[in-house]
Short mmCIF file of C-alpha atoms in Angstrom, two decimals:
data_model
loop_
_atom_site.label_atom_id
_atom_site.label_comp_id
_atom_site.label_asym_id
_atom_site.label_seq_id
_atom_site.Cartn_x
_atom_site.Cartn_y
_atom_site.Cartn_z
CA UNK A 1 132.39 181.64 111.59
CA UNK A 2 133.58 185.33 110.96
CA UNK A 3 130.41 185.82 109.89
CA UNK A 4 130.85 184.00 106.61
CA UNK A 5 127.64 182.39 105.17
CA UNK A 6 128.21 179.39 102.97
CA UNK A 7 124.64 178.18 103.12
CA UNK A 8 124.71 178.77 98.96
CA UNK A 9 126.87 175.74 98.72
CA UNK A 10 123.96 173.94 99.60
CA UNK A 11 122.31 174.44 96.10
CA UNK A 12 122.34 171.78 93.72
CA UNK A 13 122.78 174.04 90.74
CA UNK A 14 126.04 175.81 92.24
CA UNK A 15 127.44 172.61 93.24
CA UNK A 16 126.86 171.41 89.45
CA UNK A 17 128.56 174.53 88.39
CA UNK A 18 131.58 174.37 90.64
CA UNK A 19 132.20 171.06 89.71
CA UNK A 20 131.97 171.76 86.14
CA UNK A 21 133.99 174.65 86.31
CA UNK A 22 137.01 172.55 88.32
CA UNK A 23 136.31 169.93 85.62
CA UNK A 24 136.99 172.55 82.61
CA UNK A 25 139.78 174.08 84.40
CA UNK A 26 141.78 171.05 84.98
CA UNK A 27 141.00 169.69 81.15
CA UNK A 28 142.56 173.31 79.83
CA UNK A 29 145.30 173.19 82.01
CA UNK A 30 146.44 169.63 81.64
CA UNK A 31 145.69 169.80 77.70
CA UNK A 32 147.62 172.98 77.11
CA UNK A 33 150.36 172.14 79.39
CA UNK A 34 150.84 168.99 77.65
CA UNK A 35 150.94 170.46 74.08
CA UNK A 36 153.46 173.53 75.63
CA UNK A 37 155.77 170.88 77.02
CA UNK A 38 155.95 169.28 73.46
CA UNK A 39 156.27 172.59 71.63
CA UNK A 40 159.29 173.27 74.22
CA UNK A 41 160.91 170.13 73.54
CA UNK A 42 160.60 170.53 69.50
CA UNK A 43 161.85 174.42 69.37
CA UNK A 44 164.90 173.18 71.70
CA UNK A 45 165.69 170.47 69.92
CA UNK A 46 164.99 172.69 66.60
CA UNK A 47 167.82 175.59 68.34
CA UNK A 48 170.01 172.80 69.02
CA UNK A 49 170.28 172.00 65.37
CA UNK A 50 171.84 175.27 64.48
CA UNK A 51 170.42 175.84 61.47
CA UNK A 52 170.13 179.54 60.33
CA UNK A 53 166.32 179.79 58.94
CA UNK A 54 164.97 177.48 61.63
CA UNK A 55 166.54 179.08 64.66
CA UNK A 56 165.45 182.81 63.18
CA UNK A 57 161.78 180.77 62.84
CA UNK A 58 161.59 179.74 66.65
CA UNK A 59 163.12 182.92 67.92
CA UNK A 60 160.24 184.80 66.14
CA UNK A 61 157.59 182.38 67.53
CA UNK A 62 159.15 182.86 70.81
CA UNK A 63 159.07 186.61 70.98
CA UNK A 64 155.73 186.87 69.53
CA UNK A 65 154.02 184.37 71.71
CA UNK A 66 155.89 185.18 75.14
CA UNK A 67 155.84 189.31 74.47
CA UNK A 68 151.93 189.22 74.36
CA UNK A 69 149.22 188.84 77.03
CA UNK A 70 147.75 185.49 76.97
CA UNK A 71 144.52 187.45 77.50
CA UNK A 72 144.79 189.06 73.78
CA UNK A 73 145.93 186.16 72.31
CA UNK A 74 142.68 184.59 73.57
CA UNK A 75 140.76 187.54 72.38
CA UNK A 76 142.60 187.56 68.75
CA UNK A 77 141.97 183.83 68.59
CA UNK A 78 138.05 184.05 69.61
CA UNK A 79 137.21 187.24 67.74
CA UNK A 80 139.49 187.85 64.91
CA UNK A 81 140.57 184.59 63.51
CA UNK A 82 136.71 183.95 62.36
CA UNK A 83 136.74 187.10 60.64
CA UNK A 84 139.82 186.61 59.04
CA UNK A 85 138.18 183.54 57.40
CA UNK A 86 138.55 180.90 59.92
CA UNK A 87 135.03 179.81 59.33
CA UNK A 88 132.78 176.33 58.48
CA UNK A 89 129.43 175.47 57.67
CA UNK A 90 127.45 174.15 60.31
CA UNK A 91 125.56 171.02 58.87
CA UNK A 92 122.51 171.53 61.17
CA UNK A 93 121.58 175.25 60.35
CA UNK A 94 123.38 175.91 57.03
CA UNK A 95 125.26 178.85 58.72
CA UNK A 96 128.67 179.95 58.68
CA UNK A 97 130.05 179.69 62.34
CA UNK A 98 133.62 179.90 63.64
CA UNK A 99 135.98 176.98 62.95
CA UNK A 100 137.21 177.04 66.72
CA UNK A 101 135.33 176.69 69.85
CA UNK A 102 135.91 178.96 72.77
CA UNK A 103 137.75 176.12 74.48
CA UNK A 104 139.88 175.39 71.20
CA UNK A 105 141.02 179.10 71.20
CA UNK A 106 141.75 179.13 75.11
CA UNK A 107 143.96 175.63 74.59
CA UNK A 108 145.30 177.15 71.64
CA UNK A 109 146.69 180.23 72.88
CA UNK A 110 147.68 178.75 76.16
CA UNK A 111 149.63 175.88 74.63
CA UNK A 112 151.36 178.31 72.22
CA UNK A 113 152.01 180.78 75.36
CA UNK A 114 153.24 178.09 77.59
CA UNK A 115 155.19 176.50 74.45
CA UNK A 116 157.28 179.81 74.09
CA UNK A 117 158.13 179.90 77.51
CA UNK A 118 159.26 175.88 77.77
CA UNK A 119 161.10 176.73 74.64
CA UNK A 120 163.23 178.90 76.77
CA UNK A 121 163.64 176.66 79.81
CA UNK A 122 164.63 173.67 77.48
CA UNK A 123 167.20 175.80 75.68
CA UNK A 124 168.56 177.05 78.88
CA UNK A 125 168.94 173.45 80.18
CA UNK A 126 170.55 172.27 76.78
CA UNK A 127 173.15 175.34 77.17
CA UNK A 128 174.10 174.62 80.66
CA UNK A 129 175.51 171.32 79.36
CA UNK A 130 179.29 171.39 80.41
CA UNK A 131 181.08 170.87 77.16
CA UNK A 132 183.10 168.14 78.59
CA UNK A 133 180.63 165.92 78.68
CA UNK A 134 179.30 166.19 74.99
CA UNK A 135 183.35 165.92 74.15
CA UNK A 136 183.42 162.84 76.06
CA UNK A 137 180.51 161.42 74.36
CA UNK A 138 182.06 162.38 70.96
CA UNK A 139 185.01 160.70 71.74
CA UNK A 140 183.08 157.67 72.88
CA UNK A 141 181.57 157.59 69.18
CA UNK A 142 178.31 158.66 69.72
CA UNK A 143 176.59 160.37 66.59
CA UNK A 144 174.93 163.69 66.91
CA UNK A 145 171.66 162.59 67.10
CA UNK A 146 172.62 159.86 69.95
CA UNK A 147 174.15 162.55 71.84
CA UNK A 148 171.14 164.85 71.87
CA UNK A 149 168.76 161.76 73.05
CA UNK A 150 170.91 159.75 75.46
CA UNK A 151 173.16 162.69 77.07
CA UNK A 152 171.83 166.00 76.18
CA UNK A 153 168.07 165.49 76.65
CA UNK A 154 168.57 163.25 79.90
CA UNK A 155 170.50 165.98 81.48
CA UNK A 156 168.92 168.77 80.41
CA UNK A 157 165.27 167.91 81.10
CA UNK A 158 166.67 167.18 84.85
CA UNK A 159 168.42 170.72 84.74
CA UNK A 160 165.21 172.72 83.17
CA UNK A 161 162.68 171.03 85.47
CA UNK A 162 162.52 173.63 88.55
CA UNK A 163 161.75 176.43 85.71
CA UNK A 164 159.45 173.95 84.20
CA UNK A 165 157.56 173.72 87.70
CA UNK A 166 157.14 177.29 87.28
CA UNK A 167 155.80 177.89 83.76
CA UNK A 168 153.32 174.79 84.64
CA UNK A 169 151.74 176.33 87.75
CA UNK A 170 151.65 179.72 86.09
CA UNK A 171 149.73 178.50 82.73
CA UNK A 172 147.25 176.44 85.37
CA UNK A 173 146.63 179.99 86.69
CA UNK A 174 146.51 181.73 83.72
CA UNK A 175 143.49 179.49 82.56
CA UNK A 176 141.07 181.53 84.66
CA UNK A 177 141.39 184.28 81.89
CA UNK A 178 139.74 181.98 79.75
CA UNK A 179 136.47 182.94 81.39
CA UNK A 180 136.50 186.40 79.09
CA UNK A 181 135.89 184.27 75.77
CA UNK A 182 133.05 182.14 77.36
CA UNK A 183 134.99 179.13 78.61
CA UNK A 184 132.90 177.97 81.75
CA UNK A 185 135.98 177.19 84.05
CA UNK A 186 136.20 177.94 87.83
CA UNK A 187 136.41 181.64 87.97
CA UNK A 188 133.22 182.09 85.02
CA UNK A 189 130.97 180.06 87.07
CA UNK A 190 132.61 181.89 90.50
CA UNK A 191 131.34 185.17 89.14
CA UNK A 192 128.06 183.97 88.42
CA UNK A 193 127.72 182.62 91.89
CA UNK A 194 128.69 185.56 93.77
CA UNK A 195 126.61 187.70 91.70
CA UNK A 196 123.55 185.59 92.44
CA UNK A 197 124.23 185.70 96.04
CA UNK A 198 126.43 188.52 96.78
CA UNK A 199 128.37 186.30 99.15
CA UNK A 200 131.52 187.82 97.22
CA UNK A 201 133.93 187.28 99.90
CA UNK A 202 132.94 183.64 100.66
CA UNK A 203 132.95 182.47 97.17
CA UNK A 204 135.97 184.16 96.79
CA UNK A 205 137.43 182.48 99.59
CA UNK A 206 136.41 179.34 98.25
CA UNK A 207 137.84 179.53 94.86
CA UNK A 208 141.06 180.96 96.55
CA UNK A 209 141.45 177.63 98.43
CA UNK A 210 140.38 175.49 95.31
CA UNK A 211 143.31 177.01 93.07
CA UNK A 212 145.74 176.76 95.96
CA UNK A 213 144.93 173.23 96.61
CA UNK A 214 145.10 172.43 92.79
CA UNK A 215 148.27 173.85 92.11
CA UNK A 216 150.17 172.89 95.17
CA UNK A 217 149.34 169.10 93.90
CA UNK A 218 150.84 170.24 90.62
CA UNK A 219 153.93 171.52 92.50
CA UNK A 220 154.31 168.56 94.55
CA UNK A 221 154.04 166.33 91.79
CA UNK A 222 156.71 168.46 89.82
CA UNK A 223 159.11 168.34 92.82
CA UNK A 224 158.47 164.53 93.48
CA UNK A 225 159.50 164.22 89.78
CA UNK A 226 162.48 166.53 90.26
CA UNK A 227 163.58 164.07 93.51
CA UNK A 228 162.97 160.88 91.63
CA UNK A 229 165.21 161.87 88.52
CA UNK A 230 167.81 163.79 90.69
CA UNK A 231 171.44 163.54 89.58
CA UNK A 232 173.96 162.63 92.06
CA UNK A 233 176.15 165.63 92.31
CA UNK A 234 173.41 167.92 91.11
CA UNK A 235 170.46 170.12 92.95
CA UNK A 236 168.72 167.45 95.22
CA UNK A 237 171.46 164.71 94.63
CA UNK A 238 174.07 167.11 96.14
CA UNK B 1 157.37 196.75 117.91
CA UNK B 2 157.79 193.69 116.42
CA UNK B 3 156.88 192.70 112.99
CA UNK B 4 153.91 190.57 114.42
CA UNK B 5 152.86 193.30 116.60
CA UNK B 6 152.91 196.05 113.86
CA UNK B 7 150.90 193.39 112.19
CA UNK B 8 148.35 192.53 114.80
CA UNK B 9 147.77 196.34 115.48
CA UNK B 10 146.86 196.94 111.78
CA UNK B 11 144.69 193.89 111.46
CA UNK B 12 142.54 195.44 114.46
CA UNK B 13 142.42 198.84 112.86
CA UNK B 14 141.11 196.98 109.73
CA UNK B 15 139.10 195.01 111.60
CA UNK B 16 137.48 197.92 113.57
CA UNK B 17 137.07 199.97 110.35
CA UNK B 18 135.23 197.21 108.78
CA UNK B 19 132.76 197.13 111.93
CA UNK B 20 132.57 200.86 111.94
CA UNK B 21 131.70 200.77 108.45
CA UNK B 22 129.01 197.61 108.37
CA UNK B 23 127.08 199.39 111.44
CA UNK B 24 126.17 202.46 109.16
CA UNK B 25 125.90 205.21 111.03
CA UNK B 26 123.37 207.52 108.95
CA UNK B 27 123.65 208.20 105.55
CA UNK B 28 121.35 211.56 105.80
CA UNK B 29 123.91 213.37 108.18
CA UNK B 30 126.75 212.22 106.22
CA UNK B 31 124.99 213.56 102.77
CA UNK B 32 124.16 216.89 104.34
CA UNK B 33 127.38 216.87 106.16
CA UNK B 34 128.90 216.51 102.78
CA UNK B 35 126.53 218.62 100.75
CA UNK B 36 126.92 216.35 98.11
CA UNK B 37 124.66 213.22 97.46
CA UNK B 38 127.41 210.50 95.95
CA UNK B 39 125.01 208.46 93.44
CA UNK B 40 126.04 204.97 91.62
CA UNK B 41 124.20 205.38 87.96
CA UNK B 42 124.96 203.28 84.56
CA UNK B 43 126.69 205.00 81.97
CA UNK B 44 126.12 202.34 79.07
CA UNK B 45 122.29 201.58 79.79
CA UNK B 46 120.32 203.78 77.56
CA UNK B 47 117.77 204.98 78.17
CA UNK B 48 118.21 204.68 81.96
CA UNK B 49 121.78 205.82 82.16
CA UNK B 50 124.08 207.02 79.44
CA UNK B 51 126.86 209.27 77.79
CA UNK B 52 125.28 211.88 75.49
CA UNK B 53 127.02 212.80 72.29
CA UNK B 54 128.62 215.67 74.63
CA UNK B 55 130.01 212.85 77.25
CA UNK B 56 127.63 213.89 79.85
CA UNK B 57 126.05 211.07 82.05
CA UNK B 58 122.41 211.61 81.45
CA UNK B 59 119.22 208.93 81.38
CA UNK B 60 116.12 208.36 82.97
CA UNK B 61 117.19 207.27 86.29
CA UNK B 62 119.98 209.95 86.11
CA UNK B 63 117.43 212.75 86.03
CA UNK B 64 115.48 211.04 89.09
CA UNK B 65 118.94 210.95 90.99
CA UNK B 66 119.31 214.72 90.42
CA UNK B 67 115.66 215.44 91.70
CA UNK B 68 116.55 213.35 94.99
CA UNK B 69 119.98 215.70 95.24
CA UNK B 70 117.40 218.66 94.56
CA UNK B 71 115.25 217.65 97.54
CA UNK B 72 118.13 216.73 99.80
CA UNK B 73 120.46 219.74 99.38
CA UNK B 74 118.54 222.47 97.59
CA UNK B 75 120.20 222.00 94.22
CA UNK B 76 120.29 219.21 91.16
CA UNK B 77 124.07 220.06 90.96
CA UNK B 78 125.08 218.99 94.43
CA UNK B 79 125.58 215.24 93.26
CA UNK B 80 128.54 213.23 92.33
CA UNK B 81 127.55 210.67 89.63
CA UNK B 82 129.65 207.42 90.04
CA UNK B 83 129.56 204.92 87.31
CA UNK B 84 128.68 201.51 88.36
CA UNK B 85 127.90 198.22 86.71
CA UNK B 86 125.86 195.41 87.45
CA UNK B 87 128.66 193.28 88.48
CA UNK B 88 130.03 195.63 91.14
CA UNK B 89 127.02 198.27 92.26
CA UNK B 90 125.84 196.35 95.49
CA UNK B 91 129.66 196.12 96.72
CA UNK B 92 129.74 199.84 95.65
CA UNK B 93 126.80 200.46 98.30
CA UNK B 94 127.98 198.57 100.63
CA UNK B 95 131.55 199.23 100.64
CA UNK B 96 130.07 202.98 101.37
CA UNK B 97 131.88 204.48 98.23
CA UNK B 98 128.29 205.75 97.07
CA UNK B 99 125.22 206.93 98.96
CA UNK B 100 122.77 205.05 96.83
CA UNK B 101 122.28 203.39 93.50
CA UNK B 102 120.23 204.35 90.94
CA UNK B 103 121.52 201.58 88.31
CA UNK B 104 118.52 199.77 86.69
CA UNK B 105 118.54 197.53 89.55
CA UNK B 106 115.84 194.95 89.50
CA UNK B 107 113.96 193.95 92.93
CA UNK B 108 114.67 190.53 93.97
CA UNK B 109 114.79 188.57 97.16
CA UNK B 110 118.32 187.23 97.17
CA UNK B 111 119.38 191.43 96.65
CA UNK B 112 116.67 192.51 99.55
CA UNK B 113 118.47 190.39 101.63
CA UNK B 114 121.59 192.53 101.57
CA UNK B 115 120.36 195.79 100.71
CA UNK B 116 117.27 197.96 101.12
CA UNK B 117 115.35 199.20 98.24
CA UNK B 118 113.54 202.37 97.80
CA UNK B 119 110.21 202.62 96.44
CA UNK B 120 109.94 200.80 93.01
CA UNK B 121 109.63 203.65 90.62
CA UNK B 122 109.83 201.49 87.30
CA UNK B 123 108.16 197.98 86.28
CA UNK B 124 110.89 196.80 83.54
CA UNK B 125 110.38 194.03 81.28
CA UNK B 126 112.79 191.18 82.21
CA UNK B 127 115.14 189.52 79.57
CA UNK B 128 113.71 188.68 76.17
CA UNK B 129 115.88 187.55 73.17
CA UNK B 130 117.35 188.82 70.27
CA UNK B 131 117.78 186.47 67.04
CA UNK B 132 117.93 186.83 63.28
CA UNK B 133 114.88 187.70 61.54
CA UNK B 134 114.65 184.61 60.07
CA UNK B 135 114.21 182.34 62.75
CA UNK B 136 111.02 180.22 63.90
CA UNK B 137 111.63 180.08 67.57
CA UNK B 138 109.25 182.09 69.45
CA UNK B 139 109.35 180.73 73.34
CA UNK B 140 111.52 180.15 75.69
CA UNK B 141 111.07 176.21 75.52
CA UNK B 142 112.15 176.11 72.15
CA UNK B 143 115.76 177.41 73.43
CA UNK B 144 116.79 174.38 75.33
CA UNK B 145 119.87 172.94 74.72
CA UNK B 146 120.58 175.78 72.35
CA UNK B 147 123.65 177.91 72.44
CA UNK B 148 122.48 181.64 73.58
CA UNK B 149 124.69 184.48 74.14
CA UNK B 150 124.37 186.27 77.43
CA UNK B 151 126.16 188.38 80.18
CA UNK B 152 128.10 187.26 83.04
CA UNK B 153 126.17 187.98 86.56
CA UNK B 154 123.09 188.45 84.92
CA UNK B 155 120.25 187.63 87.35
CA UNK B 156 118.35 185.68 85.21
CA UNK B 157 121.50 183.23 84.23
CA UNK B 158 120.33 180.48 86.89
CA UNK B 159 116.94 180.62 85.46
CA UNK B 160 117.96 180.42 82.02
CA UNK B 161 120.35 177.19 82.30
CA UNK B 162 118.53 175.47 85.19
CA UNK B 163 114.99 175.75 84.37
CA UNK B 164 114.77 176.42 80.41
CA UNK B 165 118.16 174.21 80.01
CA UNK B 166 119.55 177.00 77.67
CA UNK B 167 123.23 176.66 77.20
CA UNK B 168 123.87 180.27 77.99
CA UNK B 169 127.67 181.34 76.49
CA UNK B 170 128.08 183.91 78.94
CA UNK B 171 130.37 187.35 78.04
CA UNK B 172 131.89 189.96 80.13
CA UNK B 173 130.29 192.81 78.27
CA UNK B 174 127.59 193.50 75.78
CA UNK B 175 129.61 194.23 72.72
CA UNK B 176 131.41 191.15 72.90
CA UNK B 177 127.95 189.61 73.03
CA UNK B 178 126.23 191.35 70.06
CA UNK B 179 129.82 190.74 68.04
CA UNK B 180 129.49 187.06 69.01
CA UNK B 181 125.58 186.91 68.09
CA UNK B 182 126.72 188.45 64.33
CA UNK B 183 129.48 185.67 64.47
CA UNK B 184 126.64 183.00 64.94
CA UNK B 185 128.99 182.06 67.93
CA UNK B 186 125.22 181.42 69.27
CA UNK B 187 121.72 181.64 68.09
CA UNK B 188 120.57 184.93 70.08
CA UNK B 189 121.46 187.12 72.74
CA UNK B 190 119.43 187.02 76.11
CA UNK B 191 119.49 190.51 77.49
CA UNK B 192 117.19 193.20 79.20
CA UNK B 193 114.49 193.75 76.94
CA UNK B 194 114.33 197.69 76.91
CA UNK B 195 117.91 197.70 75.71
CA UNK B 196 117.41 195.00 72.96
CA UNK B 197 114.48 197.02 71.55
CA UNK B 198 116.81 200.22 71.35
CA UNK B 199 119.55 198.06 69.74
CA UNK B 200 117.16 197.04 67.05
CA UNK B 201 116.53 200.86 66.42
CA UNK B 202 120.14 200.67 64.99
CA UNK B 203 120.71 200.25 61.10
CA UNK B 204 123.27 197.26 61.48
CA UNK B 205 120.64 195.44 63.45
CA UNK B 206 117.75 195.42 60.57
CA UNK B 207 118.07 191.79 60.06
CA UNK B 208 117.41 190.64 63.60
CA UNK B 209 114.21 190.69 66.05
CA UNK B 210 113.06 190.15 69.48
CA UNK B 211 112.17 186.75 69.04
CA UNK B 212 111.36 185.53 72.47
CA UNK B 213 109.19 188.09 74.56
CA UNK B 214 110.17 188.54 78.63
CA UNK B 215 108.46 186.35 80.64
CA UNK B 216 108.16 188.62 83.47
CA UNK B 217 107.83 192.27 84.63
CA UNK B 218 110.54 193.22 87.41
CA UNK B 219 110.17 196.00 89.52
CA UNK B 220 113.08 198.41 89.49
CA UNK B 221 114.36 200.56 92.96
CA UNK B 222 117.09 202.44 93.82
CA UNK B 223 119.46 200.39 96.22
CA UNK B 224 120.06 201.79 99.85
CA UNK B 225 122.17 200.20 102.78
CA UNK B 226 120.13 198.22 105.52
CA UNK B 227 118.50 199.64 108.09
CA UNK B 228 119.17 203.36 107.17
CA UNK B 229 115.92 204.37 107.83
CA UNK B 230 116.08 208.30 108.14
CA UNK B 231 117.87 208.22 104.55
CA UNK B 232 115.40 205.84 103.28
CA UNK B 233 112.54 207.82 103.84
CA UNK B 234 114.15 211.08 102.79
CA UNK B 235 114.70 209.40 99.28
CA UNK B 236 111.37 207.76 99.43
CA UNK B 237 109.56 211.04 99.89
CA UNK B 238 112.00 212.62 97.09
CA UNK B 239 110.92 209.71 94.54
CA UNK B 240 107.31 210.06 95.42
CA UNK B 241 107.05 213.71 95.04
CA UNK B 242 108.95 213.59 91.66
CA UNK B 243 106.14 210.91 90.69
CA UNK B 244 103.42 213.35 92.13
CA UNK B 245 104.52 216.06 89.92
CA UNK B 246 104.48 213.61 86.81
CA UNK B 247 108.40 214.00 86.54
CA UNK B 248 108.96 210.14 85.49
CA UNK B 249 106.48 210.79 82.69
CA UNK B 250 108.28 213.71 81.30
CA UNK B 251 111.52 211.31 81.53
CA UNK B 252 109.94 208.75 79.79
CA UNK B 253 109.21 211.38 76.93
CA UNK B 254 112.56 212.98 76.97
CA UNK B 255 114.56 209.65 76.68
CA UNK B 256 112.22 207.99 74.34
CA UNK B 257 110.81 205.39 76.35
CA UNK B 258 107.14 203.91 75.60
CA UNK B 259 104.65 205.52 78.00
CA UNK B 260 104.35 202.56 81.01
CA UNK B 261 101.40 201.98 82.86
CA UNK B 262 102.65 201.26 86.04
CA UNK B 263 104.39 204.98 85.79
CA UNK B 264 100.96 206.58 85.00
CA UNK B 265 99.22 204.53 87.96
CA UNK B 266 102.09 205.46 90.64
CA UNK B 267 101.82 209.29 89.13
CA UNK B 268 98.20 209.15 89.75
CA UNK B 269 98.51 207.51 93.15
CA UNK B 270 101.04 209.84 94.47
CA UNK B 271 99.47 212.98 93.15
CA UNK B 272 96.16 212.35 95.19
CA UNK B 273 98.56 211.48 98.26
CA UNK B 274 100.29 214.68 98.06
#
């Protein structure tokens, strides 16, 4: 069809590479998304405590990791941290080797990048809380902690779900940059396959479809979650 | 016109442009009409194509490209050098952005399916492995399961992983791979033998050696678009003429390459033919 040649897909080596690539992409995305959400929650919690030095610390973290390209963060983690002394001794060869593997470097920088964005998303959710609700909580005798867990978090997490979906889909796509530091994910193998077969267009189309499918599953799941958690009178509950 | 109509028209225009491009006309005519030969060359790959201290692109294949320009258009200066890398050179050629590539292009069956080759003017050693001096490894088989740095898109990567079972750690460029080798992220760097030999001449690399020798020698040739007979003939005649005049042997000397039997034999054969 359209002169496209997919005969290379019959090669077991390429099949194997594509499967390994998809698995590594999924692992990287799942791990860094989970850590990013955790960082986002903790950061927003920290900000809500209104402690001066903690606010400054969290804002500094957000500015650093939100305002630098994740590609640069990965390269920095991969090449620079070991030079700065983050090394260990390989028990087999006795050589000094970098402590963090390529996968660890990619995972850490994606988690921090996503986490910085997630802090802002959760914070915006907490800040849209109508004052009347927190006041109602106080008048009913809820402590600061109980108000946070039982009133603010349930409402805020629902309010910030759409922007969290954006962050997670973006994070998923950003995993493709990890190929630069040799993490064998989908883009890494795609490049190798079209360099071997010269079927650049065909490989690109297939990879595009794989990403569209994977990210669509993620965003469909998020929209189902949104529908499930909907609040009467808000968003989809209107 | 409706939005859809416009879209349809531009799609048709695009498709016909693509069709016109793939039914390649006559590159020789175009080159003569343009009075310039556009050549894809390497500029990071001593001794074949690299930047000298003055920032000019020079090298064995650059000289060859200039010689071809001289034969086709009367002057070695009627040439435009376009820097290409392994990962885009075939695409540049297919898209019509260059007339011919002289860019350390190894002759392989897979490439032959999408482009045509000129005569094979060099027989280059394939990949070898650069490792620290202390290593005891000396064969490809011993590298099984070991982390070895490489370059994404190299033609031998599939053989390395599937046949030798090497755990390749592939970078986008050589600088990153050399750095990773020094950081011990991998125990060796598999790359084109000639380039690694040159690297060993640098002072920082005195504690390294070529631990595993190349498993093959691969003919290297220029790349041409398919079925471009008149242009192919003109380019081949120019290359054979250069061989017959012993130019390729002169360039080997000029760019510090060891003299190869292959080039000497081709020079003899070409000289006898002329």
